[in-house]
Amino acid sequence: MSLIPSLFGSNRRINNNIFDPFSLHVWDHPFKDLQFPSSSSSAIANARVDWKETEEAHVFKADLPGMKKEEVKVEIEDDSVLKISGERHVEKEEKHDTWHRVERSSGGFSRKFRLPENVKMDQVKASMENGVLTVTVPKVETKKKAQVKSIDISG
């Protein structure tokens, strides 16, 4: 029994009005009659990427949970842009399966980062472990500032 009186009727089992906020079927299957495309270009469009710069390199870490390294591409475009892209596929549906929730995203994603001029594009390395992609872009060694040494003038 609800402590809040229902404005939509007293028998919740019979009342399947979608405007009834206490109707259970609305919360359990709110989108069951809607059709969604099987892939979406925004599936992981907001893939979270951290970019830090150390003395030796630029390091990118992308969270790509559940993805395999075969589903991810790391590319350098125009010698100045790092591109991380990939695609997560939808699980194959069997005819006898009944899905109650589909919350994990699928489809393609792409992120691009313009790199500074002080990097070694030919030495970029990428690795993937536990759903985290790490891309390391080494920096060109910078010359240390010249140290000034005073010379005594003899006379």
Coordinates of C-alpha atoms in Angstrom, one line a residue:
M1 CA 0.0 0.0 0.0
S2 CA 1.3 3.4 -1.0
L3 CA 1.5 6.2 1.5
I4 CA 0.9 8.6 -1.4
P5 CA -2.6 8.4 -2.8
S6 CA -2.7 7.7 -6.5
L7 CA -4.4 10.2 -8.7
F8 CA -4.6 7.6 -11.5
G9 CA -6.6 4.9 -9.7
S10 CA -6.3 2.7 -6.7
N11 CA -5.5 -0.6 -8.4
R12 CA -1.9 -0.5 -9.6
R13 CA -2.0 -4.0 -11.2
I14 CA -4.8 -3.1 -13.5
N15 CA -3.7 0.5 -14.1
N16 CA -1.0 0.4 -16.7
N17 CA -1.3 4.1 -17.5
I18 CA 2.1 5.4 -18.7
F19 CA 1.5 8.6 -16.8
D20 CA 1.3 6.8 -13.5
P21 CA 4.7 7.3 -11.9
F22 CA 4.1 4.3 -9.6
S23 CA 3.3 1.9 -12.4
L24 CA 6.1 -0.7 -12.4
H25 CA 6.1 -1.5 -16.0
V26 CA 7.0 2.0 -16.9
W27 CA 10.2 1.8 -14.8
D28 CA 11.1 -1.8 -15.8
H29 CA 10.7 -1.5 -19.5
P30 CA 10.5 2.2 -20.4
F31 CA 11.8 1.9 -23.9
K32 CA 10.6 -1.6 -24.9
D33 CA 8.5 -0.3 -27.8
L34 CA 11.0 2.1 -29.2
Q35 CA 13.3 1.1 -32.0
F36 CA 17.0 2.1 -31.9
P37 CA 19.5 1.7 -34.6
S38 CA 22.0 -1.1 -34.1
S39 CA 24.9 1.2 -34.3
S40 CA 25.4 4.8 -33.3
S41 CA 28.2 7.1 -34.2
S42 CA 28.2 8.5 -30.7
A43 CA 28.6 5.1 -29.0
I44 CA 31.7 5.9 -27.2
A45 CA 32.0 9.4 -28.6
N46 CA 32.8 10.7 -25.2
A47 CA 35.6 8.1 -24.6
R48 CA 37.5 9.6 -21.7
V49 CA 41.1 10.4 -22.6
D50 CA 43.8 11.8 -20.3
W51 CA 46.7 13.6 -21.9
K52 CA 49.8 14.4 -19.8
E53 CA 53.2 15.7 -20.7
T54 CA 56.3 14.5 -19.1
E55 CA 59.9 15.6 -19.7
E56 CA 60.3 12.7 -22.2
A57 CA 56.9 12.3 -23.8
H58 CA 53.2 13.1 -24.3
V59 CA 51.2 10.2 -22.8
F60 CA 47.5 9.6 -23.7
K61 CA 45.3 7.2 -21.7
A62 CA 41.9 6.3 -23.0
D63 CA 39.2 4.3 -21.1
L64 CA 37.8 1.7 -23.5
P65 CA 36.1 -0.9 -21.3
G66 CA 35.3 -4.2 -22.8
M67 CA 37.2 -3.5 -26.1
K68 CA 39.9 -5.6 -27.6
K69 CA 43.0 -4.2 -29.1
E70 CA 41.8 -5.5 -32.5
E71 CA 38.8 -3.2 -32.3
V72 CA 40.9 -0.1 -31.8
K73 CA 43.1 1.9 -34.3
V74 CA 45.8 4.4 -33.4
E75 CA 46.9 6.6 -36.4
I76 CA 49.0 9.7 -37.1
E77 CA 47.4 12.0 -39.6
D78 CA 49.4 14.7 -41.5
D79 CA 52.4 14.2 -39.2
S80 CA 50.6 16.3 -36.5
V81 CA 47.3 14.7 -35.4
L82 CA 46.9 11.6 -33.2
K83 CA 43.7 9.8 -34.0
I84 CA 42.2 7.1 -31.7
S85 CA 39.2 5.3 -33.2
G86 CA 37.4 2.0 -33.1
E87 CA 34.1 0.2 -33.0
R88 CA 32.3 -1.9 -30.5
H89 CA 29.9 -4.4 -32.0
V90 CA 26.4 -5.3 -30.7
E91 CA 26.1 -8.8 -29.2
K92 CA 24.4 -11.2 -31.5
E93 CA 20.8 -11.7 -30.7
E94 CA 19.3 -15.2 -30.6
K95 CA 15.6 -15.6 -31.6
H96 CA 14.7 -17.0 -28.2
D97 CA 16.5 -14.3 -26.2
T98 CA 14.5 -11.8 -24.2
W99 CA 16.5 -8.6 -23.4
H100 CA 15.4 -6.7 -20.3
R101 CA 18.1 -4.0 -20.5
V102 CA 20.5 -2.8 -23.1
E103 CA 22.7 -0.1 -21.5
R104 CA 26.1 -0.8 -22.9
S105 CA 26.9 1.3 -25.9
S106 CA 28.0 0.0 -29.3
G107 CA 29.1 1.6 -32.5
G108 CA 32.1 3.6 -33.6
F109 CA 34.1 6.4 -32.0
S110 CA 36.9 8.7 -33.0
R111 CA 39.0 11.2 -31.0
K112 CA 41.7 13.5 -32.5
F113 CA 44.5 15.4 -30.8
R114 CA 46.7 18.0 -32.5
L115 CA 50.2 17.3 -31.3
P116 CA 52.9 20.0 -30.7
E117 CA 55.9 20.2 -33.0
N118 CA 58.4 18.8 -30.4
V119 CA 57.4 15.2 -30.9
K120 CA 59.0 12.2 -32.6
M121 CA 56.1 10.9 -34.8
D122 CA 58.1 7.9 -36.0
Q123 CA 58.5 6.6 -32.5
V124 CA 54.8 6.5 -31.3
K125 CA 54.0 3.4 -29.2
A126 CA 50.6 2.1 -28.1
S127 CA 49.6 -0.7 -25.7
M128 CA 46.3 -1.8 -24.2
E129 CA 45.7 -3.5 -20.9
N130 CA 42.5 -4.1 -18.9
G131 CA 40.5 -1.8 -21.2
V132 CA 42.9 1.1 -21.0
L133 CA 44.7 2.2 -24.1
T134 CA 48.1 4.0 -23.5
V135 CA 49.7 5.9 -26.4
T136 CA 53.2 7.3 -25.8
V137 CA 54.5 10.0 -28.1
P138 CA 58.2 10.7 -27.4
K139 CA 59.4 14.3 -27.4
V140 CA 62.4 15.6 -29.3
E141 CA 65.2 16.1 -26.9
T142 CA 65.6 19.7 -26.1
K143 CA 69.0 21.2 -25.6
K144 CA 69.6 22.2 -22.1
K145 CA 70.0 25.9 -21.5
A146 CA 73.6 27.0 -21.9
Q147 CA 75.3 27.5 -18.6
V148 CA 77.2 30.7 -18.3
K149 CA 80.5 30.5 -16.6
S150 CA 82.4 33.6 -15.7
I151 CA 86.0 33.8 -16.6
D152 CA 88.3 36.0 -14.6
I153 CA 90.2 38.4 -16.6
S154 CA 93.9 38.5 -15.7
G155 CA 95.9 41.6 -16.2

